Structure formats: structure tokens, C-alpha cells
């Protein structure tokens, strides 16, 4: 069980086994305020990958030792998804594909930010396609290599 609390600039992470706390950590980053929700983190093998501000943190799970951290968006990393043995970040400015060790494979920017005027973003992954809508309602369908599909 992984429990989170958050503030505008960071997230507190606590790992519990039943009622016993195994370990805890706090991560802080620059960029826009990010919130804690079911798509802001992924547990992959022995790594916990979590979005915080403009950064993704990789922590050894369950001890929460820091593996690495990297800025993955110019503003805010909203969501993280597992994708074809890699990961996709839905950021405010970029959509980024990266490996478990934090190496960026590609990054894509649209004509505007990937958030709508009402604050809701549209982002979805269906099979090998990544679908996103920007602030001006432009829709982008990307293939697994980050190329716009026609």
C-alpha cells in the first residue's frame, strides 16, 4: 500500500505494510503545482516513478532510496503511463517517452499547452497511439515513436 499527501511544491510518500510504516520520503520540484492522483505515479518492478512539479523521480521500492530525478516538462508533469516497456509523461508543455533509467527517447510539443480552458486535459493511450488535445482544441495522434499520425 502506497499512501501520499501533497503540497504545492512536493509530495510526501509513505510505504506501509498493513499498519506498519516501512519507509517514507519527501520529493520537491520546481514548476507548476502537481496533485496526487492515481495517474501521477507508477510502480514498475522495484521502482516507484512519481511526477512532482516539472520533474519525475525514480525511487527504489519499497525502501524509497533515490535512483534518479529528471525534469521531464518545462512546466508540470501531470500523469505517467507505462508504454511498451517504457513510460509516457503527459506534461503541460510536452509529451515525453522515457526509459526506466530516465533516458528520454522523444518529446513532443503541440501548438499550445496540453490543458483545456476548463482545467481538464484530454490525454489517452489506445494500443500504440497517444491522443492528446491542447488548449486550443487541436487534437494530436502520435505513434509510438512520437510522430504525428495522419
mmCIF file of N, CA and C in Angstrom:
data_model
loop_
_atom_site.group_PDB
_atom_site.id
_atom_site.type_symbol
_atom_site.label_atom_id
_atom_site.label_comp_id
_atom_site.label_asym_id
_atom_site.label_seq_id
_atom_site.Cartn_x
_atom_site.Cartn_y
_atom_site.Cartn_z
ATOM 1 N N UNK A 1 0.848 -1.175 0.000
ATOM 2 C CA UNK A 1 0.000 0.000 0.000
ATOM 3 C C UNK A 1 0.888 1.231 0.000
ATOM 4 N N UNK A 2 0.672 2.162 -0.938
ATOM 5 C CA UNK A 2 1.428 3.410 -1.002
ATOM 6 C C UNK A 2 0.454 4.539 -0.718
ATOM 7 N N UNK A 3 0.759 5.371 0.274
ATOM 8 C CA UNK A 3 -0.108 6.498 0.627
ATOM 9 C C UNK A 3 0.634 7.791 0.343
ATOM 10 N N UNK A 4 -0.087 8.809 -0.133
ATOM 11 C CA UNK A 4 0.515 10.097 -0.464
ATOM 12 C C UNK A 4 -0.228 11.231 0.237
ATOM 13 N N UNK A 5 0.508 12.265 0.575
ATOM 14 C CA UNK A 5 -0.082 13.562 0.893
ATOM 15 C C UNK A 5 0.689 14.560 0.057
ATOM 16 N N UNK A 6 0.123 15.697 -0.242
ATOM 17 C CA UNK A 6 0.864 16.610 -1.103
ATOM 18 C C UNK A 6 0.715 18.055 -0.655
ATOM 19 N N UNK A 7 1.663 18.843 -1.094
ATOM 20 C CA UNK A 7 1.591 20.293 -1.004
ATOM 21 C C UNK A 7 1.897 20.824 -2.389
ATOM 22 N N UNK A 8 1.804 22.110 -2.577
ATOM 23 C CA UNK A 8 2.017 22.675 -3.911
ATOM 24 C C UNK A 8 3.387 22.324 -4.472
ATOM 25 N N UNK A 9 4.408 22.285 -3.670
ATOM 26 C CA UNK A 9 5.777 22.095 -4.155
ATOM 27 C C UNK A 9 6.309 20.685 -3.984
ATOM 28 N N UNK A 10 5.576 19.797 -3.372
ATOM 29 C CA UNK A 10 6.149 18.474 -3.156
ATOM 30 C C UNK A 10 5.135 17.442 -2.737
ATOM 31 N N UNK A 11 5.622 16.221 -2.649
ATOM 32 C CA UNK A 11 4.789 15.099 -2.211
ATOM 33 C C UNK A 11 5.504 14.329 -1.103
ATOM 34 N N UNK A 12 4.746 13.927 -0.122
ATOM 35 C CA UNK A 12 5.253 13.015 0.902
ATOM 36 C C UNK A 12 4.777 11.621 0.526
ATOM 37 N N UNK A 13 5.683 10.651 0.599
ATOM 38 C CA UNK A 13 5.379 9.273 0.222
ATOM 39 C C UNK A 13 5.627 8.390 1.434
ATOM 40 N N UNK A 14 4.638 7.578 1.751
ATOM 41 C CA UNK A 14 4.782 6.633 2.859
ATOM 42 C C UNK A 14 4.447 5.243 2.353
ATOM 43 N N UNK A 15 5.316 4.292 2.635
ATOM 44 C CA UNK A 15 5.076 2.900 2.259
ATOM 45 C C UNK A 15 4.704 2.153 3.522
ATOM 46 N N UNK A 16 3.527 1.508 3.483
ATOM 47 C CA UNK A 16 3.035 0.776 4.648
ATOM 48 C C UNK A 16 2.746 -0.667 4.285
ATOM 49 N N UNK A 17 2.954 -1.541 5.235
ATOM 50 C CA UNK A 17 2.532 -2.925 5.159
ATOM 51 C C UNK A 17 1.544 -3.098 6.295
ATOM 52 N N UNK A 18 0.268 -3.186 5.927
ATOM 53 C CA UNK A 18 -0.830 -3.136 6.881
ATOM 54 C C UNK A 18 -0.719 -1.822 7.655
ATOM 55 N N UNK A 19 -0.531 -1.828 8.960
ATOM 56 C CA UNK A 19 -0.427 -0.583 9.723
ATOM 57 C C UNK A 19 1.017 -0.189 10.042
ATOM 58 N N UNK A 20 1.969 -0.965 9.552
ATOM 59 C CA UNK A 20 3.377 -0.714 9.846
ATOM 60 C C UNK A 20 4.016 0.100 8.722
ATOM 61 N N UNK A 21 4.538 1.292 9.059
ATOM 62 C CA UNK A 21 5.231 2.107 8.069
ATOM 63 C C UNK A 21 6.613 1.532 7.827
ATOM 64 N N UNK A 22 6.890 1.179 6.565
ATOM 65 C CA UNK A 22 8.183 0.603 6.190
ATOM 66 C C UNK A 22 9.204 1.698 5.935
ATOM 67 N N UNK A 23 8.787 2.732 5.210
ATOM 68 C CA UNK A 23 9.692 3.838 4.916
ATOM 69 C C UNK A 23 8.880 5.039 4.449
ATOM 70 N N UNK A 24 9.549 6.186 4.364
ATOM 71 C CA UNK A 24 8.887 7.405 3.874
ATOM 72 C C UNK A 24 9.920 8.294 3.215
ATOM 73 N N UNK A 25 9.426 9.192 2.353
ATOM 74 C CA UNK A 25 10.299 10.143 1.668
ATOM 75 C C UNK A 25 9.469 11.362 1.292
ATOM 76 N N UNK A 26 10.149 12.460 1.041
ATOM 77 C CA UNK A 26 9.509 13.678 0.535
ATOM 78 C C UNK A 26 10.263 14.093 -0.711
ATOM 79 N N UNK A 27 9.519 14.401 -1.779
ATOM 80 C CA UNK A 27 10.138 14.898 -3.009
ATOM 81 C C UNK A 27 9.616 16.304 -3.274
ATOM 82 N N UNK A 28 10.505 17.183 -3.720
ATOM 83 C CA UNK A 28 10.164 18.562 -4.060
ATOM 84 C C UNK A 28 10.720 18.870 -5.439
ATOM 85 N N UNK A 29 10.013 19.723 -6.184
ATOM 86 C CA UNK A 29 10.487 20.121 -7.505
ATOM 87 C C UNK A 29 9.955 21.500 -7.861
ATOM 88 N N UNK A 30 10.566 22.103 -8.860
ATOM 89 C CA UNK A 30 10.104 23.378 -9.407
ATOM 90 C C UNK A 30 8.948 23.109 -10.339
ATOM 91 N N UNK A 31 8.428 24.152 -10.937
ATOM 92 C CA UNK A 31 7.360 24.006 -11.917
ATOM 93 C C UNK A 31 6.014 24.206 -11.274
ATOM 94 N N UNK A 32 4.992 23.947 -12.064
ATOM 95 C CA UNK A 32 3.625 24.120 -11.603
ATOM 96 C C UNK A 32 3.254 23.135 -10.521
ATOM 97 N N UNK A 33 2.232 23.492 -9.780
ATOM 98 C CA UNK A 33 1.758 22.610 -8.727
ATOM 99 C C UNK A 33 1.162 21.347 -9.314
ATOM 100 N N UNK A 34 1.595 20.220 -8.852
ATOM 101 C CA UNK A 34 1.034 18.946 -9.296
ATOM 102 C C UNK A 34 0.273 18.335 -8.127
ATOM 103 N N UNK A 35 -0.701 17.535 -8.452
ATOM 104 C CA UNK A 35 -1.525 16.935 -7.412
ATOM 105 C C UNK A 35 -1.278 15.433 -7.349
ATOM 106 N N UNK A 36 -1.706 14.846 -6.261
ATOM 107 C CA UNK A 36 -1.599 13.403 -6.081
ATOM 108 C C UNK A 36 -2.897 12.773 -6.564
ATOM 109 N N UNK A 37 -2.764 11.838 -7.468
ATOM 110 C CA UNK A 37 -3.912 11.107 -8.005
ATOM 111 C C UNK A 37 -3.409 9.777 -8.550
ATOM 112 N N UNK A 38 -4.322 8.938 -8.995
ATOM 113 C CA UNK A 38 -3.945 7.571 -9.380
ATOM 114 C C UNK A 38 -3.014 7.493 -10.587
ATOM 115 N N UNK A 39 -2.917 8.545 -11.395
ATOM 116 C CA UNK A 39 -2.045 8.505 -12.571
ATOM 117 C C UNK A 39 -0.780 9.343 -12.413
ATOM 118 N N UNK A 40 -0.476 9.794 -11.196
ATOM 119 C CA UNK A 40 0.740 10.589 -11.006
ATOM 120 C C UNK A 40 1.936 9.718 -10.632
ATOM 121 N N UNK A 41 1.713 8.410 -10.492
ATOM 122 C CA UNK A 41 2.824 7.517 -10.167
ATOM 123 C C UNK A 41 2.602 6.152 -10.806
ATOM 124 N N UNK A 42 3.705 5.414 -10.943
ATOM 125 C CA UNK A 42 3.689 4.046 -11.448
ATOM 126 C C UNK A 42 4.699 3.256 -10.634
ATOM 127 N N UNK A 43 4.345 2.044 -10.271
ATOM 128 C CA UNK A 43 5.311 1.123 -9.673
ATOM 129 C C UNK A 43 5.651 0.112 -10.756
ATOM 130 N N UNK A 44 6.938 0.049 -11.110
ATOM 131 C CA UNK A 44 7.413 -0.851 -12.156
ATOM 132 C C UNK A 44 8.591 -1.642 -11.608
ATOM 133 N N UNK A 45 8.382 -2.934 -11.413
ATOM 134 C CA UNK A 45 9.438 -3.739 -10.809
ATOM 135 C C UNK A 45 9.748 -3.225 -9.428
ATOM 136 N N UNK A 46 10.988 -2.835 -9.209
ATOM 137 C CA UNK A 46 11.402 -2.307 -7.908
ATOM 138 C C UNK A 46 11.548 -0.781 -7.921
ATOM 139 N N UNK A 47 10.899 -0.126 -8.890
ATOM 140 C CA UNK A 47 10.982 1.335 -8.981
ATOM 141 C C UNK A 47 9.608 1.971 -8.821
ATOM 142 N N UNK A 48 9.556 3.038 -8.046
ATOM 143 C CA UNK A 48 8.394 3.906 -7.953
ATOM 144 C C UNK A 48 8.748 5.157 -8.742
ATOM 145 N N UNK A 49 7.992 5.430 -9.809
ATOM 146 C CA UNK A 49 8.184 6.628 -10.617
ATOM 147 C C UNK A 49 7.039 7.564 -10.290
ATOM 148 N N UNK A 50 7.363 8.809 -9.897
ATOM 149 C CA UNK A 50 6.323 9.733 -9.460
ATOM 150 C C UNK A 50 6.560 11.121 -10.049
ATOM 151 N N UNK A 51 5.472 11.731 -10.532
ATOM 152 C CA UNK A 51 5.504 13.097 -11.059
ATOM 153 C C UNK A 51 5.374 14.080 -9.903
ATOM 154 N N UNK A 52 6.212 15.101 -9.906
ATOM 155 C CA UNK A 52 6.132 16.167 -8.914
ATOM 156 C C UNK A 52 6.615 17.443 -9.584
ATOM 157 N N UNK A 53 5.712 18.408 -9.749
ATOM 158 C CA UNK A 53 6.075 19.638 -10.449
ATOM 159 C C UNK A 53 6.500 19.326 -11.865
ATOM 160 N N UNK A 54 7.671 19.826 -12.265
ATOM 161 C CA UNK A 54 8.179 19.596 -13.619
ATOM 162 C C UNK A 54 9.080 18.369 -13.717
ATOM 163 N N UNK A 55 9.151 17.579 -12.666
ATOM 164 C CA UNK A 55 10.147 16.521 -12.524
ATOM 165 C C UNK A 55 9.508 15.149 -12.306
ATOM 166 N N UNK A 56 10.215 14.117 -12.776
ATOM 167 C CA UNK A 56 9.872 12.734 -12.442
ATOM 168 C C UNK A 56 10.984 12.215 -11.542
ATOM 169 N N UNK A 57 10.581 11.587 -10.462
ATOM 170 C CA UNK A 57 11.513 10.967 -9.525
ATOM 171 C C UNK A 57 11.399 9.458 -9.650
ATOM 172 N N UNK A 58 12.535 8.773 -9.606
ATOM 173 C CA UNK A 58 12.566 7.317 -9.545
ATOM 174 C C UNK A 58 13.140 6.935 -8.194
ATOM 175 N N UNK A 59 12.328 6.217 -7.417
ATOM 176 C CA UNK A 59 12.737 5.778 -6.081
ATOM 177 C C UNK A 59 12.740 4.258 -6.041
ATOM 178 N N UNK A 60 13.717 3.699 -5.352
ATOM 179 C CA UNK A 60 13.783 2.250 -5.156
ATOM 180 C C UNK A 60 12.617 1.847 -4.274
ATOM 181 N N UNK A 61 11.862 0.861 -4.692
ATOM 182 C CA UNK A 61 10.679 0.449 -3.947
ATOM 183 C C UNK A 61 10.954 -0.871 -3.254
ATOM 184 N N UNK A 62 10.665 -1.068 -1.986
ATOM 185 C CA UNK A 62 9.875 -0.208 -1.117
ATOM 186 C C UNK A 62 10.695 0.732 -0.227
ATOM 187 N N UNK A 63 12.042 0.697 -0.289
ATOM 188 C CA UNK A 63 12.863 1.497 0.630
ATOM 189 C C UNK A 63 12.835 2.990 0.344
ATOM 190 N N UNK A 64 12.481 3.389 -0.886
ATOM 191 C CA UNK A 64 12.393 4.790 -1.313
ATOM 192 C C UNK A 64 13.746 5.488 -1.422
ATOM 193 N N UNK A 65 14.826 4.725 -1.648
ATOM 194 C CA UNK A 65 16.120 5.345 -1.956
ATOM 195 C C UNK A 65 16.017 5.977 -3.342
ATOM 196 N N UNK A 66 16.655 7.121 -3.536
ATOM 197 C CA UNK A 66 16.595 7.828 -4.806
ATOM 198 C C UNK A 66 17.441 7.120 -5.854
ATOM 199 N N UNK A 67 16.813 6.715 -6.973
ATOM 200 C CA UNK A 67 17.544 6.185 -8.134
ATOM 201 C C UNK A 67 18.013 7.339 -9.011
ATOM 202 N N UNK A 68 17.097 8.242 -9.365
ATOM 203 C CA UNK A 68 17.385 9.401 -10.203
ATOM 204 C C UNK A 68 16.189 10.344 -10.173
ATOM 205 N N UNK A 69 16.402 11.560 -10.657
ATOM 206 C CA UNK A 69 15.307 12.508 -10.894
ATOM 207 C C UNK A 69 15.676 13.327 -12.113
ATOM 208 N N UNK A 70 14.631 13.756 -12.869
ATOM 209 C CA UNK A 70 14.891 14.484 -14.107
ATOM 210 C C UNK A 70 13.711 15.377 -14.456
ATOM 211 N N UNK A 71 14.002 16.604 -14.897
ATOM 212 C CA UNK A 71 12.959 17.486 -15.391
ATOM 213 C C UNK A 71 12.438 16.892 -16.696
ATOM 214 N N UNK A 72 11.127 16.615 -16.745
ATOM 215 C CA UNK A 72 10.527 15.993 -17.924
ATOM 216 C C UNK A 72 9.533 16.924 -18.623
ATOM 217 N N UNK A 73 9.305 18.126 -18.091
ATOM 218 C CA UNK A 73 8.431 19.106 -18.729
ATOM 219 C C UNK A 73 8.911 20.492 -18.318
ATOM 220 N N UNK A 74 8.661 21.481 -19.161
ATOM 221 C CA UNK A 74 9.047 22.852 -18.824
ATOM 222 C C UNK A 74 8.169 23.440 -17.727
ATOM 223 N N UNK A 75 6.968 22.886 -17.539
ATOM 224 C CA UNK A 75 6.031 23.436 -16.554
ATOM 225 C C UNK A 75 5.630 22.394 -15.513
ATOM 226 N N UNK A 76 4.781 21.430 -15.904
ATOM 227 C CA UNK A 76 4.240 20.465 -14.943
ATOM 228 C C UNK A 76 4.077 19.089 -15.580
ATOM 229 N N UNK A 77 4.448 18.059 -14.853
ATOM 230 C CA UNK A 77 4.185 16.671 -15.260
ATOM 231 C C UNK A 77 2.875 16.263 -14.595
ATOM 232 N N UNK A 78 1.836 16.035 -15.409
ATOM 233 C CA UNK A 78 0.527 15.694 -14.859
ATOM 234 C C UNK A 78 0.367 14.208 -14.574
ATOM 235 N N UNK A 79 0.725 13.374 -15.571
ATOM 236 C CA UNK A 79 0.440 11.938 -15.478
ATOM 237 C C UNK A 79 1.610 11.135 -16.035
ATOM 238 N N UNK A 80 1.710 9.888 -15.562
ATOM 239 C CA UNK A 80 2.711 8.955 -16.070
ATOM 240 C C UNK A 80 2.005 7.645 -16.422
ATOM 241 N N UNK A 81 2.396 7.083 -17.549
ATOM 242 C CA UNK A 81 1.806 5.833 -18.031
ATOM 243 C C UNK A 81 2.914 4.865 -18.427
ATOM 244 N N UNK A 82 2.709 3.577 -18.162
ATOM 245 C CA UNK A 82 3.589 2.563 -18.726
ATOM 246 C C UNK A 82 3.216 2.420 -20.191
ATOM 247 N N UNK A 83 4.243 2.276 -21.058
ATOM 248 C CA UNK A 83 4.007 2.220 -22.500
ATOM 249 C C UNK A 83 5.127 1.434 -23.172
ATOM 250 N N UNK A 84 4.815 0.227 -23.648
ATOM 251 C CA UNK A 84 5.750 -0.578 -24.445
ATOM 252 C C UNK A 84 7.122 -0.697 -23.762
ATOM 253 N N UNK A 85 7.168 -1.138 -22.519
ATOM 254 C CA UNK A 85 8.393 -1.298 -21.726
ATOM 255 C C UNK A 85 9.085 0.026 -21.404
ATOM 256 N N UNK A 86 8.437 1.147 -21.673
ATOM 257 C CA UNK A 86 8.935 2.476 -21.331
ATOM 258 C C UNK A 86 7.828 3.203 -20.572
ATOM 259 N N UNK A 87 7.924 4.539 -20.559
ATOM 260 C CA UNK A 87 6.946 5.359 -19.853
ATOM 261 C C UNK A 87 6.636 6.605 -20.675
ATOM 262 N N UNK A 88 5.418 7.097 -20.538
ATOM 263 C CA UNK A 88 4.973 8.318 -21.198
ATOM 264 C C UNK A 88 4.561 9.311 -20.117
ATOM 265 N N UNK A 89 5.047 10.544 -20.250
ATOM 266 C CA UNK A 89 4.619 11.637 -19.376
ATOM 267 C C UNK A 89 3.663 12.532 -20.153
ATOM 268 N N UNK A 90 2.491 12.761 -19.582
ATOM 269 C CA UNK A 90 1.575 13.791 -20.079
ATOM 270 C C UNK A 90 1.937 15.040 -19.290
ATOM 271 N N UNK A 91 2.645 15.936 -19.955
ATOM 272 C CA UNK A 91 3.042 17.181 -19.319
ATOM 273 C C UNK A 91 2.204 18.338 -19.820
ATOM 274 N N UNK A 92 2.381 19.474 -19.201
ATOM 275 C CA UNK A 92 1.657 20.673 -19.625
ATOM 276 C C UNK A 92 2.138 21.149 -20.991
ATOM 277 N N UNK A 93 3.449 21.083 -21.233
ATOM 278 C CA UNK A 93 4.047 21.575 -22.468
ATOM 279 C C UNK A 93 4.440 20.434 -23.411
ATOM 280 N N UNK A 94 4.876 19.318 -22.860
ATOM 281 C CA UNK A 94 5.401 18.209 -23.663
ATOM 282 C C UNK A 94 4.744 16.880 -23.314
ATOM 283 N N UNK A 95 4.763 16.010 -24.301
ATOM 284 C CA UNK A 95 4.501 14.587 -24.094
ATOM 285 C C UNK A 95 5.855 13.931 -24.295
ATOM 286 N N UNK A 96 6.308 13.143 -23.320
ATOM 287 C CA UNK A 96 7.663 12.609 -23.346
ATOM 288 C C UNK A 96 7.654 11.105 -23.115
ATOM 289 N N UNK A 97 8.443 10.398 -23.928
ATOM 290 C CA UNK A 97 8.653 8.962 -23.717
ATOM 291 C C UNK A 97 10.063 8.769 -23.181
ATOM 292 N N UNK A 98 10.189 7.975 -22.096
ATOM 293 C CA UNK A 98 11.498 7.734 -21.498
ATOM 294 C C UNK A 98 11.600 6.310 -20.979
ATOM 295 N N UNK A 99 12.829 5.881 -20.716
ATOM 296 C CA UNK A 99 13.107 4.526 -20.251
ATOM 297 C C UNK A 99 13.118 4.478 -18.721
ATOM 298 N N UNK A 100 13.203 3.276 -18.183
ATOM 299 C CA UNK A 100 13.205 3.071 -16.723
ATOM 300 C C UNK A 100 14.393 3.779 -16.057
ATOM 301 N N UNK A 101 15.484 4.028 -16.789
ATOM 302 C CA UNK A 101 16.633 4.715 -16.198
ATOM 303 C C UNK A 101 16.607 6.229 -16.423
ATOM 304 N N UNK A 102 15.491 6.754 -16.995
ATOM 305 C CA UNK A 102 15.324 8.191 -17.163
ATOM 306 C C UNK A 102 15.823 8.752 -18.482
ATOM 307 N N UNK A 103 16.293 7.889 -19.391
ATOM 308 C CA UNK A 103 16.756 8.359 -20.702
ATOM 309 C C UNK A 103 15.559 8.710 -21.576
ATOM 310 N N UNK A 104 15.541 9.937 -22.092
ATOM 311 C CA UNK A 104 14.437 10.395 -22.933
ATOM 312 C C UNK A 104 14.611 9.829 -24.341
ATOM 313 N N UNK A 105 13.560 9.156 -24.843
ATOM 314 C CA UNK A 105 13.566 8.633 -26.214
ATOM 315 C C UNK A 105 13.058 9.685 -27.186
ATOM 316 N N UNK A 106 12.015 10.423 -26.799
ATOM 317 C CA UNK A 106 11.495 11.518 -27.620
ATOM 318 C C UNK A 106 10.594 12.393 -26.768
ATOM 319 N N UNK A 107 10.376 13.604 -27.281
ATOM 320 C CA UNK A 107 9.483 14.558 -26.638
ATOM 321 C C UNK A 107 8.710 15.280 -27.737
ATOM 322 N N UNK A 108 7.433 15.564 -27.492
ATOM 323 C CA UNK A 108 6.582 16.216 -28.478
ATOM 324 C C UNK A 108 5.879 17.406 -27.847
ATOM 325 N N UNK A 109 5.904 18.548 -28.537
ATOM 326 C CA UNK A 109 5.171 19.742 -28.114
ATOM 327 C C UNK A 109 4.118 20.072 -29.161
ATOM 328 N N UNK A 110 2.949 20.502 -28.717
ATOM 329 C CA UNK A 110 1.888 20.898 -29.638
ATOM 330 C C UNK A 110 1.935 22.391 -29.908
ATOM 331 N N UNK A 111 0.843 22.908 -30.463
ATOM 332 C CA UNK A 111 0.753 24.345 -30.756
ATOM 333 C C UNK A 111 0.479 25.148 -29.500
ATOM 334 N N UNK A 112 -0.053 24.473 -28.463
ATOM 335 C CA UNK A 112 -0.372 25.134 -27.199
ATOM 336 C C UNK A 112 -0.205 24.098 -26.083
ATOM 337 N N UNK A 113 -0.506 24.471 -24.860
ATOM 338 C CA UNK A 113 -0.342 23.565 -23.723
ATOM 339 C C UNK A 113 -1.394 22.458 -23.759
ATOM 340 N N UNK A 114 -1.057 21.322 -23.151
ATOM 341 C CA UNK A 114 -1.948 20.160 -23.128
ATOM 342 C C UNK A 114 -2.898 20.210 -21.930
ATOM 343 N N UNK A 115 -3.651 21.302 -21.850
ATOM 344 C CA UNK A 115 -4.677 21.517 -20.839
ATOM 345 C C UNK A 115 -5.788 22.297 -21.529
ATOM 346 N N UNK A 116 -7.043 22.038 -21.168
ATOM 347 C CA UNK A 116 -8.148 22.769 -21.776
ATOM 348 C C UNK A 116 -8.510 23.984 -20.918
ATOM 349 N N UNK A 117 -9.296 24.926 -21.466
ATOM 350 C CA UNK A 117 -9.657 26.135 -20.719
ATOM 351 C C UNK A 117 -10.360 25.853 -19.387
ATOM 352 N N UNK A 118 -11.074 24.731 -19.282
ATOM 353 C CA UNK A 118 -11.763 24.416 -18.031
ATOM 354 C C UNK A 118 -10.851 23.690 -17.039
ATOM 355 N N UNK A 119 -9.561 23.571 -17.388
ATOM 356 C CA UNK A 119 -8.608 22.932 -16.483
ATOM 357 C C UNK A 119 -8.490 21.439 -16.658
ATOM 358 N N UNK A 120 -9.370 20.867 -17.460
ATOM 359 C CA UNK A 120 -9.326 19.431 -17.719
ATOM 360 C C UNK A 120 -8.478 19.187 -18.963
ATOM 361 N N UNK A 121 -7.703 18.142 -18.931
ATOM 362 C CA UNK A 121 -6.914 17.788 -20.108
ATOM 363 C C UNK A 121 -7.471 16.528 -20.739
ATOM 364 N N UNK A 122 -7.289 16.408 -22.046
ATOM 365 C CA UNK A 122 -7.658 15.160 -22.681
ATOM 366 C C UNK A 122 -6.380 14.484 -23.108
ATOM 367 N N UNK A 123 -6.137 13.317 -22.548
ATOM 368 C CA UNK A 123 -4.951 12.542 -22.869
ATOM 369 C C UNK A 123 -5.334 11.084 -22.744
ATOM 370 N N UNK A 124 -4.995 10.292 -23.756
ATOM 371 C CA UNK A 124 -5.354 8.883 -23.728
ATOM 372 C C UNK A 124 -4.334 8.093 -24.527
ATOM 373 N N UNK A 125 -4.122 6.855 -24.137
ATOM 374 C CA UNK A 125 -3.285 5.936 -24.895
ATOM 375 C C UNK A 125 -4.163 4.757 -25.270
ATOM 376 N N UNK A 126 -4.252 4.521 -26.582
ATOM 377 C CA UNK A 126 -5.037 3.398 -27.091
ATOM 378 C C UNK A 126 -4.118 2.583 -27.988
ATOM 379 N N UNK A 127 -3.849 1.349 -27.580
ATOM 380 C CA UNK A 127 -2.910 0.475 -28.284
ATOM 381 C C UNK A 127 -1.566 1.176 -28.431
ATOM 382 N N UNK A 128 -1.136 1.445 -29.674
ATOM 383 C CA UNK A 128 0.153 2.099 -29.917
ATOM 384 C C UNK A 128 0.020 3.588 -30.190
ATOM 385 N N UNK A 129 -1.178 4.155 -29.982
ATOM 386 C CA UNK A 129 -1.429 5.560 -30.279
ATOM 387 C C UNK A 129 -1.595 6.378 -29.007
ATOM 388 N N UNK A 130 -1.021 7.571 -29.030
ATOM 389 C CA UNK A 130 -1.135 8.518 -27.924
ATOM 390 C C UNK A 130 -1.980 9.677 -28.455
ATOM 391 N N UNK A 131 -3.068 9.982 -27.778
ATOM 392 C CA UNK A 131 -4.008 11.005 -28.238
ATOM 393 C C UNK A 131 -4.057 12.113 -27.194
ATOM 394 N N UNK A 132 -3.846 13.341 -27.655
ATOM 395 C CA UNK A 132 -3.858 14.486 -26.737
ATOM 396 C C UNK A 132 -4.538 15.672 -27.408
ATOM 397 N N UNK A 133 -5.158 16.512 -26.581
ATOM 398 C CA UNK A 133 -5.793 17.734 -27.067
ATOM 399 C C UNK A 133 -5.169 18.907 -26.323
ATOM 400 N N UNK A 134 -4.900 19.990 -27.065
ATOM 401 C CA UNK A 134 -4.289 21.154 -26.429
ATOM 402 C C UNK A 134 -5.337 22.209 -26.059
ATOM 403 N N UNK A 135 -4.878 23.314 -25.514
ATOM 404 C CA UNK A 135 -5.729 24.395 -25.022
ATOM 405 C C UNK A 135 -6.654 24.962 -26.098
ATOM 406 N N UNK A 136 -6.200 24.934 -27.357
ATOM 407 C CA UNK A 136 -6.994 25.470 -28.478
ATOM 408 C C UNK A 136 -7.802 24.380 -29.183
ATOM 409 N N UNK A 137 -7.985 23.242 -28.535
ATOM 410 C CA UNK A 137 -8.750 22.104 -29.053
ATOM 411 C C UNK A 137 -8.120 21.423 -30.263
ATOM 412 N N UNK A 138 -6.822 21.625 -30.505
ATOM 413 C CA UNK A 138 -6.117 20.856 -31.530
ATOM 414 C C UNK A 138 -5.905 19.452 -30.984
ATOM 415 N N UNK A 139 -6.209 18.446 -31.794
ATOM 416 C CA UNK A 139 -6.045 17.052 -31.380
ATOM 417 C C UNK A 139 -4.826 16.478 -32.093
ATOM 418 N N UNK A 140 -3.986 15.775 -31.340
ATOM 419 C CA UNK A 140 -2.778 15.156 -31.871
ATOM 420 C C UNK A 140 -2.867 13.659 -31.621
ATOM 421 N N UNK A 141 -2.572 12.880 -32.651
ATOM 422 C CA UNK A 141 -2.479 11.433 -32.518
ATOM 423 C C UNK A 141 -1.038 11.077 -32.864
ATOM 424 N N UNK A 142 -0.312 10.580 -31.881
ATOM 425 C CA UNK A 142 1.103 10.242 -32.047
ATOM 426 C C UNK A 142 1.271 8.735 -32.111
ATOM 427 N N UNK A 143 2.259 8.282 -32.890
ATOM 428 C CA UNK A 143 2.598 6.867 -32.874
ATOM 429 C C UNK A 143 3.609 6.614 -31.752
ATOM 430 N N UNK A 144 4.058 5.390 -31.623
ATOM 431 C CA UNK A 144 4.963 5.014 -30.539
ATOM 432 C C UNK A 144 6.314 5.723 -30.627
ATOM 433 N N UNK A 145 6.640 6.264 -31.806
ATOM 434 C CA UNK A 145 7.896 6.994 -31.994
ATOM 435 C C UNK A 145 7.733 8.501 -31.819
ATOM 436 N N UNK A 146 6.546 8.953 -31.397
ATOM 437 C CA UNK A 146 6.319 10.371 -31.148
ATOM 438 C C UNK A 146 6.034 11.173 -32.406
ATOM 439 N N UNK A 147 5.745 10.497 -33.504
ATOM 440 C CA UNK A 147 5.431 11.160 -34.765
ATOM 441 C C UNK A 147 3.925 11.352 -34.897
ATOM 442 N N UNK A 148 3.485 12.500 -35.433
ATOM 443 C CA UNK A 148 2.062 12.756 -35.640
ATOM 444 C C UNK A 148 1.564 11.846 -36.756
ATOM 445 N N UNK A 149 0.485 11.130 -36.469
ATOM 446 C CA UNK A 149 -0.128 10.245 -37.459
ATOM 447 C C UNK A 149 -1.169 11.027 -38.247
ATOM 448 N N UNK A 150 -1.231 10.789 -39.502
ATOM 449 C CA UNK A 150 -2.194 11.485 -40.380
ATOM 450 C C UNK A 150 -3.498 10.724 -40.454
#
